[in-house]
Structures are given as structure tokens and as C-alpha cells.
Coordinates of C-alpha atoms in Angstrom, one line a residue:
X1 CA 21.8 -154.8 52.2
X2 CA 20.7 -157.9 54.2
X3 CA 19.3 -157.0 57.6
X4 CA 20.8 -158.7 60.7
X5 CA 18.6 -160.5 63.1
X6 CA 18.5 -157.6 65.6
X7 CA 17.4 -155.1 62.9
X8 CA 14.7 -157.5 61.7
X9 CA 13.4 -157.9 65.3
X10 CA 13.3 -154.1 65.8
X11 CA 11.4 -153.7 62.4
X12 CA 8.8 -156.3 63.2
X13 CA 8.1 -154.8 66.7
X14 CA 7.8 -151.3 65.2
X15 CA 5.2 -152.6 62.8
X16 CA 3.1 -154.0 65.7
X17 CA 3.7 -151.1 68.1
X18 CA 3.9 -147.7 66.4
X19 CA 5.7 -146.1 69.4
X20 CA 8.3 -148.8 69.7
X21 CA 11.0 -147.1 67.6
X22 CA 10.7 -143.8 69.6
X23 CA 10.8 -145.6 72.9
X24 CA 13.7 -147.8 71.8
X25 CA 15.8 -144.7 70.8
X26 CA 14.9 -143.0 74.1
X27 CA 15.9 -146.1 76.1
X28 CA 19.2 -146.2 74.2
X29 CA 19.8 -142.6 74.9
X30 CA 19.2 -143.1 78.6
X31 CA 21.5 -146.2 78.7
X32 CA 24.4 -144.1 77.1
X33 CA 23.7 -141.3 79.6
X34 CA 23.9 -143.8 82.5
X35 CA 27.1 -145.2 81.2
X36 CA 28.6 -141.7 81.0
X37 CA 27.4 -140.9 84.5
X38 CA 28.9 -144.1 85.8
X39 CA 32.2 -143.3 84.2
X40 CA 32.3 -139.8 85.6
X41 CA 31.3 -141.2 89.0
X42 CA 34.1 -143.8 88.8
X43 CA 36.6 -141.0 87.9
X44 CA 35.5 -138.9 90.9
X45 CA 35.8 -141.9 93.2
X46 CA 39.2 -142.8 92.0
X47 CA 40.3 -139.2 92.4
X48 CA 39.0 -139.2 95.9
X49 CA 40.8 -142.5 96.7
X50 CA 44.1 -141.1 95.4
X51 CA 43.7 -138.0 97.5
X52 CA 42.8 -140.1 100.6
X53 CA 45.9 -142.3 100.0
X54 CA 48.1 -139.2 99.7
X55 CA 46.5 -137.6 102.8
X56 CA 47.1 -140.8 104.8
X57 CA 50.7 -141.0 103.6
X58 CA 51.3 -137.4 104.6
X59 CA 49.7 -138.0 108.0
X60 CA 52.1 -140.9 108.6
X61 CA 55.0 -138.8 107.6
X62 CA 53.9 -136.0 110.0
X63 CA 53.7 -138.6 112.8
X64 CA 57.2 -139.8 112.0
X65 CA 58.6 -136.3 111.9
X66 CA 57.1 -135.6 115.4
X67 CA 58.9 -138.7 116.7
X68 CA 62.1 -137.6 115.1
X69 CA 61.8 -134.2 116.7
X70 CA 61.4 -135.7 120.1
X71 CA 64.4 -137.9 119.7
X72 CA 66.4 -134.9 118.4
X73 CA 65.9 -132.5 121.2
X74 CA 68.9 -133.6 123.3
X75 CA 71.0 -133.7 120.1
X76 CA 70.3 -130.0 119.5
X77 CA 71.5 -129.1 123.0
X78 CA 74.6 -131.2 122.5
X79 CA 75.3 -129.5 119.2
X80 CA 75.6 -126.1 120.9
X81 CA 77.9 -127.6 123.5
X82 CA 80.1 -129.2 120.9
X83 CA 80.2 -126.0 118.8
X84 CA 81.1 -123.8 121.7
X85 CA 83.8 -126.1 123.0
X86 CA 85.4 -126.7 119.6
X87 CA 85.4 -122.9 118.9
X88 CA 87.0 -122.2 122.2
X89 CA 89.6 -124.8 121.6
X90 CA 90.5 -123.4 118.2
X91 CA 90.7 -119.8 119.4
X92 CA 92.8 -120.8 122.4
X93 CA 95.0 -123.4 120.7
X94 CA 98.0 -121.2 120.0
X95 CA 97.8 -119.5 123.4
X96 CA 97.6 -122.6 125.6
X97 CA 99.1 -125.3 123.4
X98 CA 100.5 -127.3 126.3
X99 CA 97.2 -127.5 128.1
X100 CA 95.3 -128.5 125.0
X101 CA 98.0 -131.1 124.3
X102 CA 97.3 -132.7 127.7
X103 CA 93.5 -132.5 127.0
X104 CA 94.1 -134.4 123.7
X105 CA 96.0 -137.1 125.5
X106 CA 92.7 -138.0 127.2
X107 CA 91.6 -139.6 123.9
X108 CA 91.4 -143.4 123.7
X109 CA 94.3 -145.4 122.5
X110 CA 92.3 -148.2 121.0
X111 CA 93.7 -151.6 119.9
X112 CA 90.7 -152.1 117.7
X113 CA 91.0 -150.4 114.3
X114 CA 88.4 -150.9 111.6
X115 CA 89.6 -151.5 108.0
X116 CA 87.9 -148.3 106.8
X117 CA 90.2 -145.7 105.3
X118 CA 91.7 -143.5 108.0
X119 CA 91.8 -139.7 107.5
X120 CA 95.0 -137.7 107.3
X121 CA 95.7 -134.3 108.7
X122 CA 95.6 -132.9 105.2
X123 CA 92.7 -130.5 104.7
X124 CA 89.8 -132.2 102.8
X125 CA 86.8 -130.7 101.1
X126 CA 84.4 -132.5 103.6
X127 CA 85.2 -133.0 107.3
X128 CA 83.0 -135.6 109.1
X129 CA 83.1 -135.6 112.9
X130 CA 81.2 -137.9 115.2
X131 CA 79.8 -136.2 118.3
X132 CA 78.9 -138.5 121.2
X133 CA 76.9 -137.4 124.3
X134 CA 77.3 -139.9 127.1
X135 CA 75.1 -140.8 130.1
X136 CA 76.1 -140.4 133.7
X137 CA 78.5 -143.3 133.9
X138 CA 79.9 -142.7 130.4
X139 CA 79.1 -146.3 129.2
X140 CA 76.4 -145.5 126.7
X141 CA 75.9 -142.8 124.0
X142 CA 72.6 -141.1 124.5
X143 CA 73.4 -138.8 121.6
X144 CA 75.0 -139.7 118.3
X145 CA 75.5 -137.0 115.7
X146 CA 77.6 -136.7 112.6
X147 CA 78.7 -133.2 111.9
X148 CA 79.7 -132.7 108.2
X149 CA 81.5 -129.5 107.3
X150 CA 82.0 -128.5 103.7
X151 CA 85.1 -126.5 103.3
X152 CA 84.2 -124.8 100.0
X153 CA 80.6 -123.8 100.8
X154 CA 81.2 -123.3 104.6
X155 CA 78.0 -125.4 105.1
X156 CA 77.5 -127.4 108.3
X157 CA 75.1 -130.4 108.3
X158 CA 74.3 -132.4 111.3
X159 CA 72.7 -135.9 111.1
X160 CA 71.4 -137.6 114.2
X161 CA 71.2 -141.3 114.8
X162 CA 68.6 -142.2 117.5
X163 CA 70.1 -143.9 120.6
X164 CA 67.7 -146.9 120.1
X165 CA 68.6 -147.6 116.5
X166 CA 68.8 -151.3 115.9
X167 CA 72.4 -152.2 114.7
X168 CA 74.3 -155.4 114.1
X169 CA 78.1 -155.3 114.8
X170 CA 80.4 -155.9 111.9
X171 CA 82.4 -159.2 111.7
X172 CA 85.5 -157.3 112.7
X173 CA 83.9 -156.0 115.9
X174 CA 82.4 -159.5 116.8
X175 CA 85.8 -161.1 116.1
X176 CA 87.5 -158.6 118.4
X177 CA 85.1 -159.2 121.3
X178 CA 85.4 -163.0 120.9
X179 CA 89.2 -162.9 120.8
X180 CA 89.3 -160.8 124.0
X181 CA 86.8 -162.9 125.9
X182 CA 84.2 -160.1 125.9
X183 CA 80.4 -160.5 125.7
X184 CA 78.8 -160.4 122.3
X185 CA 75.2 -159.2 122.3
X186 CA 72.5 -161.2 120.6
X187 CA 69.3 -159.1 121.1
X188 CA 66.2 -160.6 119.4
X189 CA 68.2 -163.7 118.6
X190 CA 70.6 -162.1 116.2
X191 CA 74.3 -162.5 117.1
X192 CA 76.0 -159.1 117.4
X193 CA 72.7 -157.1 117.4
X194 CA 72.0 -154.4 120.0
X195 CA 71.1 -150.7 120.2
X196 CA 73.4 -148.0 118.9
X197 CA 73.7 -146.6 122.5
X198 CA 74.9 -150.0 123.7
X199 CA 77.8 -150.4 121.3
X200 CA 79.8 -148.0 123.4
X201 CA 79.3 -150.2 126.5
X202 CA 80.0 -153.6 124.9
X203 CA 83.3 -152.3 123.4
X204 CA 84.9 -152.0 126.8
X205 CA 87.5 -149.5 128.1
X206 CA 89.8 -148.1 125.6
X207 CA 87.7 -148.9 122.5
X208 CA 84.3 -147.4 123.2
X209 CA 84.6 -144.5 120.7
X210 CA 86.4 -146.6 118.2
X211 CA 83.5 -149.1 118.2
X212 CA 80.9 -146.3 118.0
X213 CA 82.6 -144.6 115.1
X214 CA 83.0 -147.9 113.2
X215 CA 79.2 -148.6 113.8
X216 CA 78.2 -145.1 112.4
X217 CA 80.5 -145.6 109.4
X218 CA 78.9 -149.0 108.8
X219 CA 75.2 -147.9 108.9
X220 CA 75.7 -144.5 107.2
X221 CA 78.2 -145.6 104.6
X222 CA 80.6 -142.7 105.2
X223 CA 84.1 -142.2 106.5
X224 CA 84.4 -140.4 109.8
X225 CA 87.5 -138.4 110.4
X226 CA 87.4 -137.7 114.1
X227 CA 85.2 -137.9 117.2
X228 CA 84.3 -135.6 120.1
X229 CA 82.8 -137.1 123.2
X230 CA 81.0 -134.8 125.6
X231 CA 79.4 -135.1 129.1
X232 CA 76.0 -133.6 128.8
X233 CA 76.4 -131.8 132.1
X234 CA 78.6 -129.4 130.2
X235 CA 75.4 -127.7 128.8
X236 CA 74.5 -126.0 132.1
X237 CA 78.1 -125.2 132.8
X238 CA 78.6 -123.4 129.5
X239 CA 75.5 -121.3 129.9
X240 CA 76.9 -120.3 133.3
X241 CA 80.4 -119.7 132.0
X242 CA 79.1 -117.1 129.5
X243 CA 76.9 -115.3 132.1
X244 CA 73.6 -116.8 131.0
X245 CA 71.5 -116.4 127.8
X246 CA 68.9 -113.6 127.4
X247 CA 65.6 -115.2 126.5
X248 CA 61.9 -114.2 126.5
X249 CA 59.9 -116.8 128.5
X250 CA 56.4 -116.6 127.1
X251 CA 54.4 -118.0 130.0
X252 CA 54.5 -119.3 133.5
X253 CA 56.3 -122.6 133.7
X254 CA 55.9 -124.8 136.8
X255 CA 56.3 -128.6 137.2
X256 CA 57.6 -130.8 139.9
X257 CA 58.5 -134.5 139.7
X258 CA 60.6 -135.7 142.7
X259 CA 60.9 -139.2 141.3
X260 CA 63.3 -138.0 138.6
X261 CA 64.6 -135.0 140.5
X262 CA 62.9 -132.5 138.1
X263 CA 61.8 -129.1 139.4
X264 CA 60.8 -126.4 137.0
X265 CA 59.8 -122.9 138.2
X266 CA 60.1 -120.0 135.7
X267 CA 58.1 -116.8 135.4
X268 CA 57.2 -115.1 132.0
X269 CA 59.2 -112.2 130.5
X270 CA 62.6 -111.5 129.0
X271 CA 65.3 -112.5 131.4
X272 CA 68.8 -113.9 131.7
X273 CA 68.6 -117.7 132.0
X274 CA 71.6 -119.3 133.7
X275 CA 72.4 -123.0 133.6
X276 CA 69.7 -124.4 135.9
X277 CA 67.0 -122.2 134.4
X278 CA 68.1 -123.0 130.9
X279 CA 67.7 -126.7 131.6
X280 CA 64.2 -126.0 133.1
X281 CA 63.2 -124.2 129.9
X282 CA 64.3 -126.9 127.5
X283 CA 62.8 -129.7 129.6
X284 CA 59.3 -128.2 130.3
X285 CA 56.4 -129.8 128.4
X286 CA 53.4 -130.9 130.5
X287 CA 51.8 -127.4 130.9
X288 CA 51.8 -126.6 127.1
X289 CA 48.5 -126.9 125.3
X290 CA 50.4 -128.3 122.3
X291 CA 52.5 -130.6 124.5
X292 CA 55.8 -131.7 123.0
X293 CA 55.3 -129.6 119.8
X294 CA 55.4 -126.5 121.9
X295 CA 58.5 -127.7 123.8
X296 CA 60.3 -128.4 120.5
X297 CA 59.5 -124.8 119.3
X298 CA 60.8 -123.3 122.6
X299 CA 63.9 -125.4 122.4
X300 CA 64.6 -124.2 118.8
X301 CA 64.0 -120.6 119.8
X302 CA 66.4 -121.0 122.8
X303 CA 69.0 -122.7 120.6
X304 CA 68.9 -119.7 118.2
X305 CA 69.3 -117.2 121.0
X306 CA 72.1 -119.4 122.5
X307 CA 74.0 -119.6 119.2
X308 CA 73.7 -115.9 118.4
X309 CA 74.8 -114.9 121.9
X310 CA 77.4 -117.5 122.6
X311 CA 78.9 -118.6 119.3
X312 CA 80.7 -115.3 118.6
X313 CA 84.3 -114.3 118.6
X314 CA 83.9 -111.8 121.4
X315 CA 81.8 -114.0 123.6
X316 CA 84.3 -116.9 123.3
X317 CA 87.3 -114.8 123.9
X318 CA 85.8 -113.0 126.9
X319 CA 85.0 -116.3 128.6
X320 CA 87.9 -118.3 127.3
X321 CA 89.3 -119.5 130.6
X322 CA 86.0 -120.9 131.8
X323 CA 85.2 -122.6 128.4
X324 CA 88.6 -124.2 128.3
X325 CA 88.2 -125.5 131.8
X326 CA 84.9 -127.1 130.9
X327 CA 86.4 -128.5 127.8
X328 CA 89.3 -130.0 129.7
X329 CA 87.0 -131.7 132.2
X330 CA 84.0 -132.6 130.1
X331 CA 85.2 -133.5 126.6
X332 CA 87.4 -136.0 124.8
X333 CA 88.6 -136.0 121.2
X334 CA 91.1 -137.6 118.9
X335 CA 91.4 -134.6 116.6
X336 CA 95.0 -133.5 116.5
X337 CA 95.8 -130.0 117.6
X338 CA 97.3 -129.1 114.2
X339 CA 94.0 -130.1 112.6
X340 CA 92.0 -127.9 114.9
X341 CA 94.2 -125.0 114.1
X342 CA 93.9 -125.8 110.4
X343 CA 90.1 -125.5 110.4
X344 CA 90.0 -122.6 112.9
X345 CA 90.1 -120.0 110.1
X346 CA 86.6 -121.2 108.9
X347 CA 84.9 -120.8 112.3
X348 CA 83.8 -117.2 111.8
X349 CA 82.6 -118.0 108.3
X350 CA 79.9 -120.4 109.4
X351 CA 76.4 -118.9 109.3
X352 CA 74.3 -120.4 112.2
X353 CA 71.1 -119.7 110.2
X354 CA 72.2 -122.2 107.5
X355 CA 73.1 -125.1 109.8
X356 CA 70.8 -128.0 109.0
X357 CA 69.8 -130.8 111.4
X358 CA 68.3 -134.1 110.3
X359 CA 67.5 -137.4 111.9
X360 CA 67.9 -140.6 109.9
X361 CA 64.5 -141.9 108.6
X362 CA 62.9 -144.9 110.2
X363 CA 60.2 -146.2 112.6
X364 CA 60.6 -146.5 116.3
X365 CA 59.3 -148.6 119.2
X366 CA 61.5 -150.2 121.8
X367 CA 63.9 -150.3 118.8
X368 CA 64.3 -147.7 116.1
X369 CA 64.5 -149.5 112.7
X370 CA 66.2 -147.2 110.2
X371 CA 65.0 -147.0 106.6
X372 CA 68.3 -147.9 104.8
X373 CA 67.2 -146.7 101.4
X374 CA 65.9 -143.3 102.6
X375 CA 68.9 -142.9 104.9
X376 CA 71.2 -143.4 101.9
X377 CA 69.3 -140.7 100.0
X378 CA 69.6 -138.4 103.0
X379 CA 73.4 -138.9 103.3
X380 CA 73.8 -138.4 99.5
X381 CA 71.8 -135.2 99.6
X382 CA 73.3 -133.6 102.7
X383 CA 76.9 -134.8 102.6
X384 CA 77.6 -135.3 98.9
X385 CA 75.1 -132.8 97.5
X386 CA 73.4 -135.5 95.3
X387 CA 69.7 -134.7 94.6
X388 CA 67.2 -137.4 95.6
X389 CA 65.6 -139.4 92.8
X390 CA 62.1 -138.6 91.6
X391 CA 59.2 -140.9 92.6
X392 CA 56.6 -142.2 90.2
X393 CA 53.1 -141.7 91.5
X394 CA 50.3 -144.1 91.0
X395 CA 48.9 -142.3 87.9
X396 CA 52.3 -142.5 86.2
X397 CA 53.3 -138.9 86.7
X398 CA 56.8 -138.1 88.0
X399 CA 57.3 -135.9 91.1
X400 CA 60.3 -134.9 93.1
X401 CA 61.0 -136.8 96.3
X402 CA 59.9 -134.9 99.4
X403 CA 62.2 -134.3 102.3
X404 CA 62.9 -137.6 104.1
X405 CA 62.9 -136.1 107.6
X406 CA 62.2 -132.8 109.3
X407 CA 64.9 -130.2 108.7
X408 CA 65.5 -127.3 111.0
X409 CA 67.6 -124.4 109.9
X410 CA 69.5 -122.7 112.7

């Protein structure tokens, strides 16, 4: 066989230098070893880079979840208020039909009606109710929650929309405002754009809830059957109406801020917290080592104690008159009395421990910009029981999508 030029060169050098062949083989061995080492080193570096990218992504998700918890704290308080008042209304409906009928007449009589399908009084498998918590003058919605009740499974899911969510009014809403000579917002230069909390104000008297419901339907892609609007002052009054809530305060809580009229003064130990004390507990933050994280934990613990103690048949019946009075003064709804009675039979079948609370995914600043794709996955999962799709990782492997937002049971 004819030698190639490389082999000829090696043979001639081996004739001149007896140790050449041995040294050449050693050098070739070391080169292959270096190549293998470099390959292993590259694999390790790539593995570390992937872990770093995953860790950074997880850290960003944790930061987002903390922001969502902070925005959700008032929503959790409002949830208890809504649950107690709705339960009281359904228990008392047959007994004081006339009074509740007058209460129902407080609901808006809007002349704006969105083209979305309107619900009937026939029992559905899923009942979606918008819960609005208004500020002092009632012009803006500080809290926006969709409560979705599944008749078959008796599951209750609550999805919060932050008050600062950036929204753009529908063509119908803009057309209505223009036709009636009302102001159309154009925040950031986009005609009809504003914050979710402001939709209520721009709608004007008589259409505030109609606009807010239509806006929620638009951004969440669902049909909302009814709404309940609540004055947040009702929280303290309900705690007082049931005689307070027994709760163990873990440490001394003291804080004073005259500028915002906030004065907190609680001592540690198990005690009965009345309305003012309950508000102190859920608002305290500055003295905790963990700051807002600890406040969120305390709020969740109080909500569990609140629900267990207040949301029971005996507690509601024993304090029925006071609860109905608060409901008449502090709430407004367009839910027909017949519908309230229709769903009353399910009240005692709801397990508070299985109630889920979520906030739509997104990023916040002066405006909260929702993640439309992730929000759709959240809605599909919670309301329609559709599992989220799997994500493909960078190395090609398929993994299940993680929770899109922090979920708290209870």
C-alpha cells in the first residue's frame, strides 16, 4: 500500500530520531486527553449555565409572586365580606323577602348593555360573579375579583385583577361615552386606555358596574353572570356584628402614622379581635423582620380563623339581623332573589379549605401589564378545568407548566 505524505514524513523522522515515534504517540495521546477534558469541561459549563438560567427564572417568578400577594391582601379581606353577606342573604331570603327585594332595587339600571351573552336564572354548571370593592367615594374599584362556583364539584375559585391593570375600553364602551358626551380616557396616548380601577369612574352614574363587568369579560374572556359591589368599611362592621374573631397575636404590634390616620396597638396572646383591632392586625407590617411576607402570613391565618368562625350556619343565623343591616347599607347586587335562593342549598357544601385565590399573571409598575397568554391558561385551568400545556425546555425535554401565580388554599 502506498504511503501518504504524512506517514512518509513520520517514517523519515523516526529514522533520524530513534525516540521520535514514541514521543509522537505520547503527544497524540495527550492531545486526545486534552480534547476529552475540554469536552467534559464544556458539558459542565453548559450544565451550570442551564442551572443558572433556571435559578434566575425562578427568582423572577418569586418576585412576581410577592408582588401579587401584596396586591391581593385587600382582595382576601373583601372575599370574606362578600361570602358572609351572600350567605346571610341566602339564609334570610325566605324570612325577609320584602326587605331583600328593596335591597336588590339598589342595583344599577344601566342603559349600557354589552353584546356578550346575558345569563338567565336557570341553574348553570358554572356561576361567575364579579365582586367589586369601592373606595370612599364609590367612584373607583380598589378590588376586582371574579368568584367562580362549580355546581357539580362545589369548588370555589377566586381570581383577582389588580386595580392598576392597564386596560383599553371596547369599541362599544367608547362609542357609548362619545354618544353621551362623556370623557374618553387616552392614557399613554391610546384612546380608551386607563386603569381597571378607573373604568368604574369614567362610566358615570348608573353604568359603573355595567362597564366594570364588561371590562372584566373582555380581558378575561369569560361571561360574568352577576356582580356584587361592597363598601370595604363593611369588613370592620361584620367582625363587630359577630362579636369579634378569636385569634392568637404572636407578638407586640405597635405603629403610628398620623398622616394616614393609622394607629396600631395590639399585645400578644390569644384574644377576641373586634373590628378596629382586626383592621390593625391585617394592616401591620413595619415591625416584622420579614416585612410584608410576615404580614401576608398573618392575614392568611386571620382569614382562616375568620372563615371558620364566621362562615357557619349557626354564626350567621345568630347574627342575622346585624348582617342583613350591614348588607342593606354596604352592598349592591343585580343577582335576582330567586337566584340567590336557588344557590342557597350549596352554601353549606363549600369547604373553605379548598377555596383557591389567584391573581392574574403580569408585571407591575405605575401600570400593571397582564400576561395575556398566561392569564388565558389560568382561566382555562381554574374555571374550565383545562390542564395547562407542557413547556419545552432548552435541552428539548418536555416538562409540565408550573403554576402561573401564587395560589393560597383557604
